[in-house]
Amino acid sequence: MSEQTAQTAGKTPVDFWFDPLCPWAWMTSRWVLEVEKVRDIKVRWHLMSLAVLNEDKLDDLPEEYREFLGTKAWGPVRVVIAAQEEHGPEVLGDLYTALGTRFHNQGEGPGKEIVAAALKDVGLPESLLDHWDETPYEPQLRASHKEGIDKVGQEVGTPVIAVPGSDGEQIAFFGPVVTPAPKGDEAGKLWDGTLMVASIPGFYEIKRTRTKGPDFSNL
């Protein structure tokens, strides 16, 4: 039995795909970790990539997004996939927390030196930064991304979350998109609602226009 399987034994597994650059994925990830405290679940982390997701759409994006997704968004996910491949998937949760805390809560941004500091925070070697510009693990990155996006379709972003449906098969959604991240009983209520809609065959979407940006004040 793998460590990841052992960790989920007796608990409901929840699969979560993230790109550490996305503030909305960060909010959702903090919510699902809060759910671990109030419901019998265990999160399994997986990497996806906004750079991969948008690589065929760059010409249709505003210039600032084109530059960011075409160049700057690659370094962090390359380092994260290298950490997974060289140190095991169990490092992803803590590394994501270290990266997201620095990128989003502390507003330090996703620079190479910030990623180096996050690696140090969780005891991973700085040599992982050697993967910043290119990595032999790009096939693994693309495979992880594809696994998540295939569950929900191409017209979504990050996060992707997969939860149990009514027949025991996983149902995946983009989201939930929420700000700030619910705590305590509210986190549990949102989880219960997520399971409820996942149990309805043919349910696809509830949506309204976002009127607030990411709120990290309670993280």
Backbone as numpy.savetxt, mean C-alpha at the origin, in Angstrom:
# Nx Ny Nz CAx CAy CAz Cx Cy Cz
5.33 -24.41 7.56 4.47 -23.21 7.56 5.36 -21.97 7.56
5.11 -21.06 6.61 5.91 -19.83 6.54 5.57 -18.91 7.70
6.46 -17.95 7.98 6.21 -16.99 9.06 4.94 -16.20 8.78
4.74 -15.82 7.50 3.57 -15.03 7.18 2.30 -15.84 7.39
2.31 -17.15 7.01 1.15 -18.01 7.24 0.90 -18.19 8.72
1.98 -18.38 9.49 1.83 -18.55 10.93 1.22 -17.32 11.58
1.59 -16.15 11.10 1.08 -14.92 11.68 -0.42 -14.77 11.45
-0.94 -15.35 10.34 -2.35 -15.19 10.02 -3.18 -16.36 10.50
-2.56 -17.40 11.07 -3.31 -18.57 11.53 -4.36 -18.15 12.54
-5.61 -18.52 12.28 -6.70 -18.17 13.18 -7.22 -16.76 13.01
-6.64 -15.99 12.12 -7.10 -14.63 11.86 -7.55 -14.50 10.41
-8.34 -13.48 10.13 -8.77 -13.21 8.77 -7.67 -12.49 8.02
-7.14 -13.09 6.94 -6.08 -12.40 6.19 -6.65 -11.28 5.34
-5.95 -10.17 5.36 -6.30 -9.00 4.54 -5.08 -8.64 3.72
-5.20 -8.70 2.41 -4.07 -8.38 1.54 -4.16 -6.92 1.10
-3.03 -6.22 1.21 -2.99 -4.77 1.01 -1.84 -4.43 0.07
-2.16 -3.82 -1.08 -1.14 -3.38 -2.03 -0.94 -1.88 -1.91
0.30 -1.44 -1.83 0.60 -0.03 -1.59 1.77 0.42 -2.44
1.77 1.69 -2.77 2.97 2.41 -3.20 3.27 3.40 -2.07
4.48 3.39 -1.50 4.75 4.23 -0.34 4.63 5.72 -0.62
4.58 6.13 -1.88 4.47 7.55 -2.22 3.06 8.08 -2.07
2.06 7.22 -2.10 0.67 7.67 -2.16 0.13 8.04 -0.78
-0.26 9.30 -0.56 -0.78 9.69 0.76 -2.10 9.02 1.09
-2.92 8.74 0.08 -4.21 8.10 0.35 -4.04 6.65 0.75
-3.10 5.96 0.11 -2.79 4.60 0.54 -2.27 4.59 1.97
-1.47 5.60 2.31 -0.94 5.71 3.66 -2.07 5.84 4.68
-3.04 6.68 4.38 -4.18 6.84 5.30 -4.91 5.51 5.48
-5.16 4.82 4.37 -5.89 3.55 4.44 -5.09 2.50 5.19
-3.78 2.50 5.00 -2.94 1.53 5.71 -2.95 1.75 7.21
-3.01 3.00 7.64 -3.07 3.28 9.08 -4.42 2.85 9.64
-5.46 2.99 8.83 -6.77 2.50 9.25 -6.76 0.99 9.43
-6.22 0.25 8.44 -6.28 -1.20 8.53 -5.41 -1.72 9.67
-4.34 -1.02 10.01 -3.57 -1.41 11.19 -4.36 -1.17 12.47
-5.18 -0.12 12.48 -6.06 0.11 13.62 -7.10 -1.00 13.72
-7.57 -1.48 12.56 -8.54 -2.58 12.56 -7.93 -3.83 13.19
-6.63 -4.05 12.99 -5.98 -5.20 13.63 -6.14 -5.18 15.15
-6.31 -3.99 15.73 -6.45 -3.88 17.18 -7.86 -4.20 17.66
-8.85 -4.06 16.78 -10.25 -4.17 17.22 -11.01 -5.30 16.52
-10.40 -5.94 15.54 -11.01 -7.08 14.86 -9.93 -8.14 14.67
-10.35 -9.39 14.46 -9.42 -10.51 14.41 -8.89 -10.68 12.99
-8.06 -9.73 12.53 -7.50 -9.76 11.18 -5.98 -9.68 11.25
-5.35 -10.03 10.14 -3.91 -9.86 9.99 -3.64 -9.36 8.58
-2.92 -8.23 8.49 -2.62 -7.62 7.20 -1.39 -8.28 6.59
-1.49 -8.57 5.27 -0.36 -9.06 4.50 -0.04 -8.00 3.46
1.19 -7.49 3.50 1.56 -6.34 2.67 2.14 -6.78 1.33
1.80 -6.02 0.30 2.30 -6.27 -1.05 2.60 -4.93 -1.71
3.54 -4.94 -2.63 3.95 -3.71 -3.29 3.26 -3.56 -4.64
2.79 -2.35 -4.92 2.39 -1.98 -6.27 3.11 -0.68 -6.60
2.94 -0.19 -7.82 3.76 0.95 -8.24 2.95 1.91 -9.09
2.90 3.17 -8.65 2.27 4.21 -9.46 3.04 4.44 -10.74
4.36 4.23 -10.71 5.16 4.39 -11.92 4.77 3.34 -12.95
4.62 2.09 -12.53 4.19 1.03 -13.44 2.77 1.30 -13.92
1.89 1.68 -13.00 0.49 1.90 -13.34 0.32 2.95 -14.43
1.17 3.97 -14.40 1.00 5.12 -15.29 2.02 5.18 -16.44
2.84 4.16 -16.59 3.92 4.28 -17.58 3.41 4.40 -19.01
2.21 3.89 -19.29 1.65 4.02 -20.64 0.72 5.21 -20.77
0.61 6.01 -19.71 -0.33 7.14 -19.71 0.38 8.48 -19.55
1.70 8.48 -19.56 2.45 9.70 -19.22 2.12 10.86 -20.14
1.90 10.58 -21.41 1.63 11.66 -22.36 0.32 12.38 -22.07
-0.57 11.74 -21.32 -1.87 12.33 -21.02 -1.89 13.05 -19.68
-0.77 13.04 -18.96 -0.71 13.62 -17.63 -0.14 15.02 -17.66
-0.51 15.88 -16.66 0.15 17.19 -16.55 1.65 17.03 -16.40
2.40 18.04 -16.80 3.85 17.94 -16.86 4.48 17.56 -15.52
3.96 18.16 -14.42 4.58 17.88 -13.13 4.40 16.41 -12.72
3.24 15.84 -13.05 3.01 14.42 -12.74 3.82 13.53 -13.68
3.97 13.99 -14.92 4.72 13.21 -15.90 6.17 13.03 -15.45
6.78 14.11 -14.97 8.15 14.02 -14.49 8.24 13.15 -13.24
7.30 13.34 -12.33 7.34 12.60 -11.07 7.17 11.10 -11.30
6.13 10.72 -12.07 5.85 9.31 -12.26 6.82 8.67 -13.25
7.38 9.48 -14.14 8.30 8.93 -15.12 9.70 8.70 -14.59
10.08 9.41 -13.51 11.44 9.29 -12.99 11.47 9.10 -11.48
10.93 10.05 -10.73 11.12 10.07 -9.28 10.35 8.97 -8.54
9.30 8.46 -9.13 8.49 7.45 -8.43 9.12 6.06 -8.45
10.17 5.87 -9.24 10.75 4.55 -9.36 11.68 4.19 -8.21
12.49 5.12 -7.74 13.52 4.79 -6.74 12.98 4.10 -5.50
11.99 4.69 -4.81 11.51 4.06 -3.57 10.97 2.65 -3.76
10.19 2.42 -4.83 9.63 1.07 -4.99 10.70 0.06 -5.38
11.73 0.51 -6.08 12.84 -0.40 -6.37 13.54 -0.83 -5.08
13.74 0.12 -4.18 14.39 -0.21 -2.91 13.50 -1.15 -2.09
12.20 -0.90 -2.08 11.29 -1.73 -1.29 11.23 -3.15 -1.85
11.16 -3.30 -3.17 11.10 -4.66 -3.71 12.41 -5.39 -3.45
13.53 -4.68 -3.47 14.81 -5.30 -3.14 14.83 -5.76 -1.68
14.27 -4.94 -0.79 14.18 -5.34 0.62 13.35 -6.60 0.77
12.25 -6.67 0.05 11.39 -7.87 0.11 12.14 -9.10 -0.38
12.80 -8.97 -1.52 13.45 -10.13 -2.12 14.68 -10.58 -1.34
15.38 -9.66 -0.71 16.62 -10.02 -0.02 16.43 -10.28 1.47
15.32 -9.79 2.04 15.13 -9.93 3.49 13.77 -10.51 3.86
12.97 -10.84 2.87 11.69 -11.51 3.13 10.52 -10.55 3.20
9.31 -11.04 2.85 8.13 -10.18 2.83 7.74 -9.65 4.21
8.24 -10.29 5.26 7.89 -9.84 6.61 8.46 -8.47 6.94
9.42 -7.96 6.15 9.98 -6.64 6.44 9.12 -5.51 5.86
8.15 -5.85 4.99 7.42 -4.81 4.27 6.61 -3.91 5.19
5.93 -4.48 6.18 5.08 -3.67 7.05 5.85 -2.60 7.79
6.94 -3.01 8.43 7.73 -2.04 9.20 8.41 -1.02 8.29
8.89 -1.49 7.13 9.55 -0.56 6.21 8.54 0.45 5.66
7.35 -0.02 5.33 6.32 0.91 4.86 5.99 1.94 5.93
5.88 1.50 7.18 5.60 2.44 8.26 6.72 3.48 8.38
7.96 3.05 8.29 9.09 3.98 8.40 9.09 4.97 7.24
8.86 4.47 6.03 8.83 5.35 4.86 7.66 6.32 4.94
6.47 5.80 5.21 5.29 6.65 5.23 5.34 7.70 6.32
5.88 7.34 7.48 6.00 8.31 8.56 6.88 9.48 8.14
7.97 9.17 7.46 8.87 10.24 7.00 8.29 10.99 5.80
7.76 10.26 4.81 7.23 10.91 3.61 6.04 11.80 3.93
5.10 11.28 4.73 3.79 11.92 4.88 3.63 12.63 6.22
3.75 11.90 7.32 3.53 12.53 8.63 4.53 13.65 8.89
5.78 13.40 8.56 6.83 14.38 8.83 7.11 15.29 7.64
6.52 15.01 6.50 6.64 15.87 5.33 8.04 15.96 4.76
8.84 14.91 4.93 10.23 14.95 4.47 10.35 14.65 2.98
9.33 14.05 2.40 9.37 13.75 0.97 10.16 12.49 0.65
10.04 11.99 -0.58 10.60 10.68 -0.93 12.00 10.71 -1.53
12.87 11.57 -1.01 14.23 11.63 -1.54 15.06 10.43 -1.12
16.18 10.25 -1.81 17.04 9.10 -1.56 17.57 9.09 -0.13
17.93 10.27 0.39 18.45 10.33 1.76 17.37 10.00 2.79
16.12 10.30 2.46 15.02 9.98 3.38 14.78 8.48 3.38
14.85 7.85 2.22 14.72 6.39 2.15 15.86 5.73 2.91
17.06 6.29 2.81 18.20 5.76 3.57 17.92 5.83 5.07
17.35 6.93 5.53 17.02 7.07 6.95 15.96 6.07 7.38
14.97 5.82 6.51 13.93 4.85 6.83 14.50 3.43 6.92
15.42 3.11 6.03 16.07 1.80 6.11 16.78 1.65 7.45
17.47 2.69 7.86 18.17 2.65 9.16 17.18 2.51 10.30
16.02 3.17 10.19 15.00 3.09 11.24 14.60 1.65 11.54
14.58 0.79 10.50 14.10 -0.58 10.68 15.22 -1.61 10.61
16.46 -1.13 10.64 17.59 -2.04 10.71 17.91 -2.76 9.41
17.52 -2.18 8.28 17.86 -2.76 6.99 19.10 -2.07 6.43
19.91 -2.78 5.64 21.19 -2.22 5.20 21.03 -1.10 4.18
21.88 -0.10 4.29 21.87 1.02 3.36 22.23 0.58 1.94
22.85 -0.59 1.83 23.21 -1.10 0.50 21.99 -1.34 -0.38
20.82 -1.42 0.20 19.60 -1.55 -0.61 19.40 -0.34 -1.52
20.00 0.79 -1.17 19.91 1.97 -2.03 20.61 1.77 -3.37
21.44 0.73 -3.48 22.08 0.43 -4.76 21.04 0.11 -5.84
19.80 -0.19 -5.42 18.74 -0.54 -6.35 17.94 0.69 -6.81
18.32 1.87 -6.38 17.53 3.08 -6.63 17.32 3.35 -8.13
18.37 3.26 -8.91 18.30 3.60 -10.33 17.93 2.43 -11.22
18.26 1.25 -10.80 17.86 0.03 -11.51 17.99 -1.15 -10.56
17.20 -2.19 -10.82 17.22 -3.35 -9.95 16.95 -4.61 -10.75
17.62 -5.71 -10.40 17.30 -6.97 -11.06 15.94 -7.53 -10.63
15.33 -6.88 -9.63 14.05 -7.37 -9.11 12.84 -6.68 -9.75
13.06 -5.97 -10.88 11.92 -5.33 -11.53 10.85 -6.34 -11.95
11.20 -7.56 -12.43 10.14 -8.53 -12.73 9.28 -8.86 -11.51
9.89 -8.96 -10.34 9.13 -9.23 -9.12 8.23 -8.05 -8.76
8.75 -6.82 -8.96 7.93 -5.63 -8.71 6.71 -5.64 -9.62
6.93 -5.90 -10.90 5.82 -5.89 -11.85 4.83 -7.03 -11.56
5.34 -8.17 -11.13 4.46 -9.29 -10.81 3.58 -8.97 -9.60
4.18 -8.35 -8.57 3.41 -7.97 -7.38 2.35 -6.94 -7.74
2.76 -5.95 -8.54 1.81 -4.93 -9.00 0.67 -5.57 -9.78
1.01 -6.46 -10.69 -0.01 -7.10 -11.54 -0.98 -7.93 -10.71
-0.46 -8.62 -9.70 -1.33 -9.44 -8.85 -2.43 -8.59 -8.22
-2.03 -7.41 -7.72 -3.03 -6.54 -7.09 -3.96 -5.90 -8.10
-3.41 -5.35 -9.16 -4.24 -4.60 -10.10 -5.16 -5.53 -10.89
-4.75 -6.78 -11.11 -5.62 -7.72 -11.80 -6.89 -8.02 -11.01
-6.84 -7.81 -9.71 -8.00 -8.07 -8.88 -9.07 -6.98 -8.99
-8.67 -5.79 -9.45 -9.59 -4.66 -9.45 -9.75 -3.97 -10.80
-8.83 -4.23 -11.73 -8.90 -3.59 -13.03 -7.95 -2.42 -13.14
-7.74 -1.94 -14.36 -6.71 -0.95 -14.64 -7.10 0.48 -14.29
-8.36 0.77 -14.10 -8.78 2.16 -13.94 -8.84 2.59 -12.48
-7.93 2.08 -11.66 -7.86 2.47 -10.25 -6.41 2.77 -9.91
-6.18 3.12 -8.66 -4.83 3.39 -8.21 -4.52 2.60 -6.96
-3.77 3.20 -6.06 -3.39 2.57 -4.81 -4.09 3.31 -3.67
-4.60 2.62 -2.65 -4.35 1.22 -2.33 -5.35 0.27 -2.97
-4.95 -0.99 -3.02 -5.85 -2.10 -3.33 -5.90 -2.97 -2.09
-7.10 -3.32 -1.68 -7.29 -4.16 -0.50 -8.18 -5.33 -0.88
-7.79 -6.54 -0.46 -8.54 -7.75 -0.75 -9.03 -8.34 0.57
-10.36 -8.57 0.66 -10.99 -9.04 1.89 -11.87 -10.25 1.56
-12.28 -11.02 2.58 -13.11 -12.19 2.30 -14.51 -11.80 1.80
-14.98 -12.49 0.75 -16.34 -12.32 0.28 -17.27 -13.35 0.89
-18.50 -13.39 0.41 -19.52 -14.25 1.01 -19.24 -15.73 0.81
-18.54 -16.08 -0.28 -18.28 -17.49 -0.57 -16.89 -17.93 -0.14
-16.20 -17.09 0.62 -14.87 -17.40 1.07 -13.77 -16.93 0.13
-14.13 -16.60 -1.11 -13.16 -16.07 -2.05 -12.90 -14.59 -1.74
-11.69 -14.14 -2.02 -11.38 -12.74 -1.75 -12.06 -11.82 -2.77
-12.53 -10.69 -2.26 -13.04 -9.60 -3.07 -12.10 -8.42 -2.87
-11.68 -7.80 -3.97 -10.73 -6.70 -3.88 -11.38 -5.39 -4.29
-10.96 -4.31 -3.66 -11.43 -2.96 -3.94 -10.24 -2.01 -4.01
-10.42 -0.92 -4.73 -9.57 0.26 -4.56 -10.13 1.03 -3.38
-9.30 1.30 -2.39 -9.75 2.02 -1.21 -9.85 1.09 -0.01
-10.64 1.46 1.01 -11.43 2.68 1.10 -10.55 3.93 1.25
-10.97 4.99 0.59 -10.28 6.28 0.66 -10.93 7.09 1.77
-10.16 7.44 2.79 -10.73 8.08 3.97 -9.70 9.00 4.60
-10.16 10.12 5.15 -9.27 11.04 5.86 -10.05 11.75 6.97
-9.50 11.84 8.18 -8.29 11.17 8.64 -8.53 9.67 8.83
-7.50 8.92 9.13 -7.63 7.48 9.34 -8.47 7.22 10.59
-9.58 6.47 10.48 -10.41 6.20 11.66 -9.65 5.43 12.73
-10.01 5.71 13.96 -9.40 5.04 15.11 -10.47 4.27 15.89
-10.02 3.27 16.66 -10.88 2.58 17.59 -12.16 2.03 16.98
-13.29 2.34 17.62 -14.57 1.80 17.19 -14.92 2.23 15.77
-14.56 3.45 15.40 -14.84 3.91 14.03 -14.08 3.07 13.01
-12.85 2.69 13.33 -12.09 1.83 12.43 -12.78 0.50 12.26
-13.28 -0.05 13.36 -14.00 -1.32 13.29 -15.29 -1.22 12.49
-16.01 -0.12 12.63 -17.24 0.06 11.88 -16.98 0.11 10.38
-15.92 0.83 9.98 -15.60 0.89 8.56 -15.20 -0.48 8.03
-14.48 -1.24 8.84 -14.13 -2.62 8.46 -15.38 -3.47 8.27
-16.30 -3.38 9.24 -17.53 -4.15 9.14 -18.31 -3.79 7.88
-18.32 -2.50 7.54 -19.00 -2.07 6.32 -18.31 -2.58 5.07
-16.98 -2.63 5.12 -16.23 -3.15 3.98 -16.56 -4.62 3.74
-16.62 -5.40 4.82 -17.01 -6.80 4.70 -18.44 -6.94 4.20
-19.32 -6.05 4.65 -20.72 -6.13 4.24 -20.86 -5.94 2.74
-20.24 -4.89 2.18 -20.39 -4.67 0.74 -19.67 -5.77 -0.05
-18.58 -6.32 0.50 -17.89 -7.40 -0.18 -18.75 -8.66 -0.25
-19.71 -8.78 0.65 -20.56 -9.97 0.70 -21.70 -9.92 -0.31
-21.89 -8.77 -0.97 -23.00 -8.60 -1.91 -22.51 -8.90 -3.32
-23.00 -10.00 -3.95 -22.57 -10.29 -5.33 -22.94 -9.13 -6.26
-22.00 -8.74 -7.09 -22.25 -7.68 -8.05 -22.00 -6.29 -7.54
-21.66 -6.12 -6.25 -21.33 -4.77 -5.76 -19.99 -4.33 -6.31
-19.93 -3.07 -6.80 -18.69 -2.56 -7.36 -18.22 -1.25 -6.74
-19.11 -0.29 -6.50 -18.57 1.04 -6.23 -19.55 1.90 -5.45
-19.01 2.64 -4.47 -19.65 3.80 -3.85 -18.62 4.92 -3.92
-19.03 6.11 -4.33 -18.03 7.16 -4.50 -18.67 8.52 -4.36
-17.88 9.48 -3.82 -18.24 10.89 -3.86 -16.97 11.69 -4.05
-17.11 12.92 -4.51 -15.96 13.77 -4.77 -15.25 14.11 -3.46
-13.93 13.99 -3.44 -13.16 14.35 -2.25 -13.11 15.86 -2.11
-13.45 16.36 -0.94 -13.41 17.80 -0.67 -12.34 18.16 0.35
-11.61 17.16 0.86 -10.54 17.39 1.82 -9.31 16.63 1.38
-8.15 17.18 1.67 -6.90 16.49 1.40 -6.55 15.54 2.53
-5.45 14.79 2.37 -5.03 13.87 3.43 -4.76 14.60 4.73
-5.30 14.08 5.81 -5.16 14.67 7.14 -4.38 13.69 7.99
-3.11 14.01 8.29 -2.25 13.14 9.06 -2.19 13.53 10.54
-3.08 14.40 10.98 -2.95 15.00 12.31 -3.11 14.00 13.43
-3.79 12.87 13.19 -3.97 11.90 14.29 -3.03 10.71 14.16
-2.02 10.81 13.29 -1.08 9.70 13.10 0.24 10.00 13.80
